[in-house]
Short mmCIF file of C-alpha atoms in Angstrom, two decimals:
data_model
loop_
_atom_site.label_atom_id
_atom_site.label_comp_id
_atom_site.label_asym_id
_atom_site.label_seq_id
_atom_site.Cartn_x
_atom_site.Cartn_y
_atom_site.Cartn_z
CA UNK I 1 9.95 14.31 4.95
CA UNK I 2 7.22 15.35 2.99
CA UNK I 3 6.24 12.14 1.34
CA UNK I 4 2.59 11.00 3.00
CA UNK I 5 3.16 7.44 3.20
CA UNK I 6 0.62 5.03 3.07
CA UNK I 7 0.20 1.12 3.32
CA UNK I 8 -2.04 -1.17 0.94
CA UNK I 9 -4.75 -3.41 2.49
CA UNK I 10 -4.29 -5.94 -0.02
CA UNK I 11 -1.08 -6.55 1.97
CA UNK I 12 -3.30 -7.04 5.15
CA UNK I 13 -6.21 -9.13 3.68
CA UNK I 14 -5.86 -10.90 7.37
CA UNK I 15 -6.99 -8.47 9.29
CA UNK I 16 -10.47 -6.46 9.44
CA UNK I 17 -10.46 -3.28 7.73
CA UNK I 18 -10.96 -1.45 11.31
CA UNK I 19 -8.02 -2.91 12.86
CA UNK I 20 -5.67 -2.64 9.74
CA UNK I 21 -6.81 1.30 9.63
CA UNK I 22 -6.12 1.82 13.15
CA UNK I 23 -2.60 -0.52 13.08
CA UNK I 24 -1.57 1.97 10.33
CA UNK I 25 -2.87 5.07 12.28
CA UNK I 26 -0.46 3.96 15.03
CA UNK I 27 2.73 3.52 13.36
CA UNK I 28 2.51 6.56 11.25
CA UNK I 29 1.09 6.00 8.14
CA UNK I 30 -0.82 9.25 7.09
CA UNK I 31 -2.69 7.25 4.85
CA UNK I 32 -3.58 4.20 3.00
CA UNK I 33 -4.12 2.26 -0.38
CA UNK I 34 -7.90 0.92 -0.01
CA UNK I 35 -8.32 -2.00 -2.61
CA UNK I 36 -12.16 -2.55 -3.02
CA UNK I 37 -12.85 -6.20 -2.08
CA UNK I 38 -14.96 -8.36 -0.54
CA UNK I 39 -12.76 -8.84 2.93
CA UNK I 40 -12.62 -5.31 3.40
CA UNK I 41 -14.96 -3.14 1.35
CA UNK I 42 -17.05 -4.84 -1.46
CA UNK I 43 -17.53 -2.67 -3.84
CA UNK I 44 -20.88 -5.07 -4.59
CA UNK I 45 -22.33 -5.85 -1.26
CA UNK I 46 -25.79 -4.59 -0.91
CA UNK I 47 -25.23 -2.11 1.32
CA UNK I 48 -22.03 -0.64 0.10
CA UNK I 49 -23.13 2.75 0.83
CA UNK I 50 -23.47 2.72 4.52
CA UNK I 51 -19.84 0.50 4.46
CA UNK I 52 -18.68 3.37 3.21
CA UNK I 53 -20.31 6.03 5.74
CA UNK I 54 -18.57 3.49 8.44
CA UNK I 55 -15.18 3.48 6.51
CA UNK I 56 -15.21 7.30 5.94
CA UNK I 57 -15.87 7.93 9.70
CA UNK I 58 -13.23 6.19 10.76
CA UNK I 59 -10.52 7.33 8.38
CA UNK I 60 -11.47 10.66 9.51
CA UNK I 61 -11.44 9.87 13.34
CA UNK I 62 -7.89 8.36 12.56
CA UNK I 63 -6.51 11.44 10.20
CA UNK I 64 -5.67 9.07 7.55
CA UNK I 65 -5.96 9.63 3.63
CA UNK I 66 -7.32 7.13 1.27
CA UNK I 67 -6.92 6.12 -2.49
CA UNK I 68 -9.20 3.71 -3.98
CA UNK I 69 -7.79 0.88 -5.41
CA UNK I 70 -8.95 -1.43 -7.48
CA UNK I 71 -6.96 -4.50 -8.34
CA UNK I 72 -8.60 -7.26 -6.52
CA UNK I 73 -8.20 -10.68 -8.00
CA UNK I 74 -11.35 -12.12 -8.10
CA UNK I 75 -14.01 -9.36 -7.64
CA UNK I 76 -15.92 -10.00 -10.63
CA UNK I 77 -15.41 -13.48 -11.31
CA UNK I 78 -14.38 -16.17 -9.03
CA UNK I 79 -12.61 -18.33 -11.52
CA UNK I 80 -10.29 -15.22 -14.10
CA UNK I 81 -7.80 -13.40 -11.95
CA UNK I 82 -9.02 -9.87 -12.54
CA UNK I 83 -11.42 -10.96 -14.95
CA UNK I 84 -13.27 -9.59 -17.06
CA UNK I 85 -10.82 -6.72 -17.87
CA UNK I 86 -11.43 -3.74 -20.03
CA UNK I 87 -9.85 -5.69 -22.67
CA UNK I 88 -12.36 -8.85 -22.97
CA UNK I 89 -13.13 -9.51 -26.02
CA UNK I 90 -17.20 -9.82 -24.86
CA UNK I 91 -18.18 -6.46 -24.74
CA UNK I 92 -20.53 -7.01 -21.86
CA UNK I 93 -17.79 -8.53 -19.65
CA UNK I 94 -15.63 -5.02 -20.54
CA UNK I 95 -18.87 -3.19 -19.92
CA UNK I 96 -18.89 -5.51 -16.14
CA UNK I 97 -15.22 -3.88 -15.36
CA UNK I 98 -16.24 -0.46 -16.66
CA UNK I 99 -19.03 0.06 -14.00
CA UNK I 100 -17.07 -1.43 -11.61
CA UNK I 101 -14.50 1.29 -11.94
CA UNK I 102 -17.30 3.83 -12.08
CA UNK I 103 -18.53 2.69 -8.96
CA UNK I 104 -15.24 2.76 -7.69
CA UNK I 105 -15.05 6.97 -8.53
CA UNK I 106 -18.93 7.00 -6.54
CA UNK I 107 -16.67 5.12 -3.20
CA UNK I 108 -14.14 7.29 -3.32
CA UNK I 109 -15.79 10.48 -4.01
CA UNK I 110 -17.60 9.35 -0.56
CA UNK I 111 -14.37 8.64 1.21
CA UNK I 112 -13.09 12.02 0.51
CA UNK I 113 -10.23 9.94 -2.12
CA UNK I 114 -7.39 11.61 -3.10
CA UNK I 115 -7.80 9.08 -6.90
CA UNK I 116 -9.14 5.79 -8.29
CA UNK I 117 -6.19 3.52 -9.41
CA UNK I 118 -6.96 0.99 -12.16
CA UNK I 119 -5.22 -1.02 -14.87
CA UNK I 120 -5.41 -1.84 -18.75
CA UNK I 121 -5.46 -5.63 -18.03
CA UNK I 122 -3.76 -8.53 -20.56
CA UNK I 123 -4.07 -8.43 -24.37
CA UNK I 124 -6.55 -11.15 -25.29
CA UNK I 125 -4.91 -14.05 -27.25
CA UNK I 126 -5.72 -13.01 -30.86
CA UNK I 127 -6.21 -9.40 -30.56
CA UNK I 128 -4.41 -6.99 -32.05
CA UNK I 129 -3.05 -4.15 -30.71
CA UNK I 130 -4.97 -1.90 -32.19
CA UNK I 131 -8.20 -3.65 -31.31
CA UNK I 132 -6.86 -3.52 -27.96
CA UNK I 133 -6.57 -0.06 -27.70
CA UNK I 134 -9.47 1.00 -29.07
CA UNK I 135 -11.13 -1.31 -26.48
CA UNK I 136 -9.11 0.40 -23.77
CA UNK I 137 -10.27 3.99 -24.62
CA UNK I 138 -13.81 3.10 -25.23
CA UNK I 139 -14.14 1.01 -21.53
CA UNK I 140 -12.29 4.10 -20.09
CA UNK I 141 -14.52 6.75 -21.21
CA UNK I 142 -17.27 6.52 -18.99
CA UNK I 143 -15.07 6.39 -16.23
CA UNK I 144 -13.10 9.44 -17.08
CA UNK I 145 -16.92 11.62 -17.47
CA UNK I 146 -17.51 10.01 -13.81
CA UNK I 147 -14.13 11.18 -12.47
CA UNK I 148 -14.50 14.40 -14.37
CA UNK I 149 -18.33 15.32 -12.62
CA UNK I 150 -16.88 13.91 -9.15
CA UNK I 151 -13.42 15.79 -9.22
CA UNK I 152 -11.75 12.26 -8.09
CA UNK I 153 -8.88 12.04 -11.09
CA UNK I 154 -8.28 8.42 -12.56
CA UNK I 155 -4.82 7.15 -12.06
CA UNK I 156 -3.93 4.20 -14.28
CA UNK I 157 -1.14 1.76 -13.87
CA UNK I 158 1.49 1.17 -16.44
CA UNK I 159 1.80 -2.98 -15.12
CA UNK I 160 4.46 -5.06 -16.69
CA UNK I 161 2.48 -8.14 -18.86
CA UNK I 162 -0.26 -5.58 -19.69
CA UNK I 163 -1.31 -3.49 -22.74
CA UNK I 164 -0.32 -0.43 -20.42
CA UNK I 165 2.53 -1.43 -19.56
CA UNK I 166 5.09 1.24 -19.08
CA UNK I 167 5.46 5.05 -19.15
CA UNK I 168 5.79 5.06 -22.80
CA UNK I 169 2.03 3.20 -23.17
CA UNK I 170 0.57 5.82 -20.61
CA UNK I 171 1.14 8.88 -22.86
CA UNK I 172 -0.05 6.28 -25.62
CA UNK I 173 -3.41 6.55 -24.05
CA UNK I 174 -3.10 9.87 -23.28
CA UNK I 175 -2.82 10.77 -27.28
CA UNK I 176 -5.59 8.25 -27.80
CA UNK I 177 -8.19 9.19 -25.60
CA UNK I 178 -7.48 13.28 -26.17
CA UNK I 179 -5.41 13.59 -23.16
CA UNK I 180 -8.75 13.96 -20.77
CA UNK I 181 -7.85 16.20 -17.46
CA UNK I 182 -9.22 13.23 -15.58
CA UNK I 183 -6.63 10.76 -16.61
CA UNK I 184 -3.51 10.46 -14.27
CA UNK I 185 -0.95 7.98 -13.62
CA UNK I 186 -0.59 5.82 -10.80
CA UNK I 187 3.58 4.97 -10.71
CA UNK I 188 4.62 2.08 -9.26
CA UNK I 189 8.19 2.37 -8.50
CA UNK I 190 9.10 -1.27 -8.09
CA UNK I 191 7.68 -1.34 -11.85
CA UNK I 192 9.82 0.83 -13.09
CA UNK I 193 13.16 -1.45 -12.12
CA UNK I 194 11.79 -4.08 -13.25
CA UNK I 195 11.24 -2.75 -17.15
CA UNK I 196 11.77 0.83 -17.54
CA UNK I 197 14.82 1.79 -19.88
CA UNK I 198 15.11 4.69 -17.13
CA UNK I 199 15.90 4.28 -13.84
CA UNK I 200 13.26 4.98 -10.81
CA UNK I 201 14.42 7.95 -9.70
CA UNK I 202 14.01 9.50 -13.45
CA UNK I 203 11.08 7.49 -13.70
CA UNK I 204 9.53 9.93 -10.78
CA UNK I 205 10.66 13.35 -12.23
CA UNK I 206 9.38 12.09 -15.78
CA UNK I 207 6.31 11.63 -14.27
CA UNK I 208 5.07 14.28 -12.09
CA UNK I 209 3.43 16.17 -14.48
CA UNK I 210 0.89 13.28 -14.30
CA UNK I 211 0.77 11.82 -10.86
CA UNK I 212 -2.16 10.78 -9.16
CA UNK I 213 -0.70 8.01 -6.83
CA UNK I 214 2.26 6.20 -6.23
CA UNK I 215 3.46 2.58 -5.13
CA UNK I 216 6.72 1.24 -3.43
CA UNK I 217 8.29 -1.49 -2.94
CA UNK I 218 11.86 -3.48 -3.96
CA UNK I 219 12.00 -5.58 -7.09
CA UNK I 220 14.79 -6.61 -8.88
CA UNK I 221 15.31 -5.97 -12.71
CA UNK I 222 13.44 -8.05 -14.74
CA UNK I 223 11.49 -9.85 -12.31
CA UNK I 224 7.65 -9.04 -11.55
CA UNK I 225 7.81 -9.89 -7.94
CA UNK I 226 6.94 -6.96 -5.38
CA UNK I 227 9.63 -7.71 -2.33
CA UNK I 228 9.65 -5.90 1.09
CA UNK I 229 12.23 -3.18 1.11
CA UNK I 230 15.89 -4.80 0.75
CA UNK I 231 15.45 -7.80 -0.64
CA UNK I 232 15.57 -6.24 -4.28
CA UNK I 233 17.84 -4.19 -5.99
CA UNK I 234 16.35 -0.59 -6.21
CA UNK I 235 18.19 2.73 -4.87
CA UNK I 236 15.77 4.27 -2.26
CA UNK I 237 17.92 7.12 -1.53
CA UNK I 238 17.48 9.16 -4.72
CA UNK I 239 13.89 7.69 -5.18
CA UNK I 240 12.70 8.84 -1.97
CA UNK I 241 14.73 12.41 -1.95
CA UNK I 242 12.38 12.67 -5.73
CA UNK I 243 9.26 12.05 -4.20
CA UNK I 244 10.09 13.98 -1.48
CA UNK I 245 10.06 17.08 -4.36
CA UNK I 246 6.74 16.12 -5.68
CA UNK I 247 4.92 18.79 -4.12
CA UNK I 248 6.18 20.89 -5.74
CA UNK I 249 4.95 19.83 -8.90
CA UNK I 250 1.68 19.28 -7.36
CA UNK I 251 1.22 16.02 -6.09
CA UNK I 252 -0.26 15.95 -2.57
CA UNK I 253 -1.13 12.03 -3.05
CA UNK I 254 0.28 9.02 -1.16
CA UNK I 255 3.05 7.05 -1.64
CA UNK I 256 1.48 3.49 -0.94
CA UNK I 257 3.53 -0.01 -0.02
CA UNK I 258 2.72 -2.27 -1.79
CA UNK I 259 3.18 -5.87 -0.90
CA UNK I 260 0.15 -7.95 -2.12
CA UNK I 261 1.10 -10.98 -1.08
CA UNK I 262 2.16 -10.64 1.98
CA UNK I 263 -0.55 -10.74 3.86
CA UNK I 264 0.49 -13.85 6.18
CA UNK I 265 3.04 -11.28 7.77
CA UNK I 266 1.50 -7.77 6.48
CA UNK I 267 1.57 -5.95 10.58
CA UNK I 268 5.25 -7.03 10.90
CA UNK I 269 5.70 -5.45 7.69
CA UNK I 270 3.91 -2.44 7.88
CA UNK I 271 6.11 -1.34 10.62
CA UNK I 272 9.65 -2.11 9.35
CA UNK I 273 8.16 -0.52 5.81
CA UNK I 274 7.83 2.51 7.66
CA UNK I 275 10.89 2.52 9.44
CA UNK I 276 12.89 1.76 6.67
CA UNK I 277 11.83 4.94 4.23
CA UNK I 278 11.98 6.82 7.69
CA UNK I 279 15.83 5.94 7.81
CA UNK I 280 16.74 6.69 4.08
CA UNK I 281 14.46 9.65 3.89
CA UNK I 282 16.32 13.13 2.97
CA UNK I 283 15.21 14.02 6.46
CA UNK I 284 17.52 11.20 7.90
CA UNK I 285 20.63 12.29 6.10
#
């Protein structure tokens, strides 16, 4: 198999960010999905910089690859689930989010990051599309220059509820912002069965011309719920035997779990993750 698989750490919240890196390193994970947050690594502690010497160390001493992720709920505001976005209507919340993100591209160029995933965030009652939109590529730009002078590529998420919401929306932006070499896509393959008109495993070979990072998990169709592997209704298969092509095309990122809220049983999890895309690997068959 040549996916590199990786785990999320907003799906082990419960444990310190030195024992969930090492619990990965020992069942296998080559890498993992680092969400920036204050129970692991706050992106606006004080002394974020030498958190990140200490995090950088010991994903090297443990061989494990990183992507920065940055979807934490309540990073920037206590009370708005990933509030502000890039979409707020005040243009100094937008302006909060936007140097989060670039901070995010400073972490991960220190980690040694392989991208920095982010999302569009939910249309503002009253706001057009197009005001949208033009809100989107304006927050986005000085994030793209910072990803551009660090060589860490952006990877957006097409998330279903959100102005970026599918594939179709990511080449949207794409057009929009004058298709920057910085901007990649960050696919989320329990995403695309719940409300892509093409199934996940042409979801993946659609893609890979833009790939920066991928997700996994189940989900059924319809339903924004991430599930452990089973318990939806996606093919794994013929997803995993496409990602296991990806190099190919280029990609050399990780394909992350991602189970957010699963926390409460997030080691058990982690193992029988791995051993389930271990079985239905093309390796296995």
């Amino acid at each position: 198999m040549t996916i590199r698989l990786g785990y999320g750490t907003n799906g082990l919240t419960d444990l310190r960010l030195d024992d969930a890196l090492g619990l990965l390193a020992d069942l296998g994970y080559d890498g993992v999905g680092l969400t920036l947050d204050h129970m692991h690594l706050d992106p606006l502690a004080p002394d974020v910089a030498a958190r990140t010497r200490h995090v950088a160390s010991r994903l090297q001493e443990l061989g494990l690859g990183v992507t920065v992720e940055t979807g934490a709920r309540y990073v920037l505001d206590p009370r708005r689930k990933h509030g502000p976005s890039l979409l707020d209507p005040d243009p100094e919340a937008r302006a909060a989010r936007t140097r989060l993100l670039v901070r995010a591209v400073g972490i991960a160029a220190d980690l040694g990051a392989h991208a920095v995933h982010c999302f569009s965030g939910i249309t503002p009652p009253d706001t057009t599309p197009d005001t949208a939109w033009h809100r989107l590529t304006d927050s986005l730009a000085p994030v793209l220059d910072a990803a551009e002078r660090s060589g860490i590529p952006l990877a957006i998420e097409p998330e279903p509820g959100h102005l970026l919401a599918n594939l179709a929306d990511f080449h949207h932006l794409r057009v929009l912002s004058g298709d920057p070499p910085p901007l990649g896509l960050t696919l989320d393959i329990g995403h695309c069965q719940c409300l892509e008109p093409a199934a996940p495993v042409d979801c993946v070979r659609d893609a890979a011309p833009w790939l920066r990072h991928v997700q996994i998990e189940d989900m059924r169709r319809g339903v924004h719920e991430h599930l452990p592997f089973g318990e939806g209704e996606i093919d794994f298969p013929p997803v995993l035997e496409a990602l296991d092509a990806l190099p190919d095309t280029g990609y050399r990122g990780l394909t992350v779990v991602e189970l957010p809220r699963h926390s409460h049983a997030g080691p058990e999890l982690a193992r029988t993750s791995i051993e389930f895309l271990r079985k239905h690997s093309p390796s296995s068959r």
